[in-house]
Amino acid sequence: MAKENERKEAKERKRKQDGGLLINPLSNTTACARARRLPCTCGYAEAGDAAAEIVANCFPHGAKDVRLWAWYCRHFDRRLIVDRAYFYASCQRQGEVRDGVTAFQAWLRKEFGAKGGAR
């Protein structure tokens, strides 16, 4: 009986040393996945149309980034994102920024990076 209690205590000490990973390994995985999921502000069609508008009117050479911009439009304020794309395209035409796509991407990371869990 004493040896069994010693084994249980040793096992409990070992668990505490492991940081509690063995207590319930599946309990945190689903909760973390749900906590990181962002709410959607619009449907796929609206987000795709907004991203297509950015490509067509602002950055025609940025077609490779259309999926990323559609994701941002789907999860955040798509009108604000499209307006900011027009702003950076205008700044590029006037020579205020060298590359409008890079400036726009930097703004997206700065504005929405912390909300998306990127930082």
mmCIF file with all atom_site columns, C-alpha atoms in Angstrom, residues 37-44 71-78:
data_model
loop_
_atom_site.group_PDB
_atom_site.id
_atom_site.type_symbol
_atom_site.label_atom_id
_atom_site.label_alt_id
_atom_site.label_comp_id
_atom_site.label_asym_id
_atom_site.label_entity_id
_atom_site.label_seq_id
_atom_site.pdbx_PDB_ins_code
_atom_site.Cartn_x
_atom_site.Cartn_y
_atom_site.Cartn_z
_atom_site.occupancy
_atom_site.B_iso_or_equiv
_atom_site.pdbx_formal_charge
_atom_site.auth_seq_id
_atom_site.auth_comp_id
_atom_site.auth_asym_id
_atom_site.auth_atom_id
_atom_site.pdbx_PDB_model_num
ATOM 1  C CA . ARG A 1 37 ? -11.100 32.092 -35.666 1.00 0.00 ? 37 ARG A CA 1
ATOM 2  C CA . LEU A 1 38 ? -12.076 35.576 -36.785 1.00 0.00 ? 38 LEU A CA 1
ATOM 3  C CA . PRO A 1 39 ? -15.689 36.533 -37.379 1.00 0.00 ? 39 PRO A CA 1
ATOM 4  C CA . CYS A 1 40 ? -16.692 37.199 -40.967 1.00 0.00 ? 40 CYS A CA 1
ATOM 5  C CA . THR A 1 41 ? -18.045 40.605 -41.927 1.00 0.00 ? 41 THR A CA 1
ATOM 6  C CA . CYS A 1 42 ? -19.275 39.647 -45.389 1.00 0.00 ? 42 CYS A CA 1
ATOM 7  C CA . GLY A 1 43 ? -19.691 36.684 -47.712 1.00 0.00 ? 43 GLY A CA 1
ATOM 8  C CA . TYR A 1 44 ? -17.192 35.184 -50.095 1.00 0.00 ? 44 TYR A CA 1
ATOM 9  C CA . TRP A 1 71 ? -9.270  37.309 -46.845 1.00 0.00 ? 71 TRP A CA 1
ATOM 10 C CA . TYR A 1 72 ? -8.722  40.722 -45.258 1.00 0.00 ? 72 TYR A CA 1
ATOM 11 C CA . CYS A 1 73 ? -11.909 42.023 -46.907 1.00 0.00 ? 73 CYS A CA 1
ATOM 12 C CA . ARG A 1 74 ? -13.879 39.052 -45.606 1.00 0.00 ? 74 ARG A CA 1
ATOM 13 C CA . HIS A 1 75 ? -12.753 39.407 -42.003 1.00 0.00 ? 75 HIS A CA 1
ATOM 14 C CA . PHE A 1 76 ? -12.420 43.172 -41.640 1.00 0.00 ? 76 PHE A CA 1
ATOM 15 C CA . ASP A 1 77 ? -14.078 46.332 -42.997 1.00 0.00 ? 77 ASP A CA 1
ATOM 16 C CA . ARG A 1 78 ? -13.898 45.837 -46.762 1.00 0.00 ? 78 ARG A CA 1
#
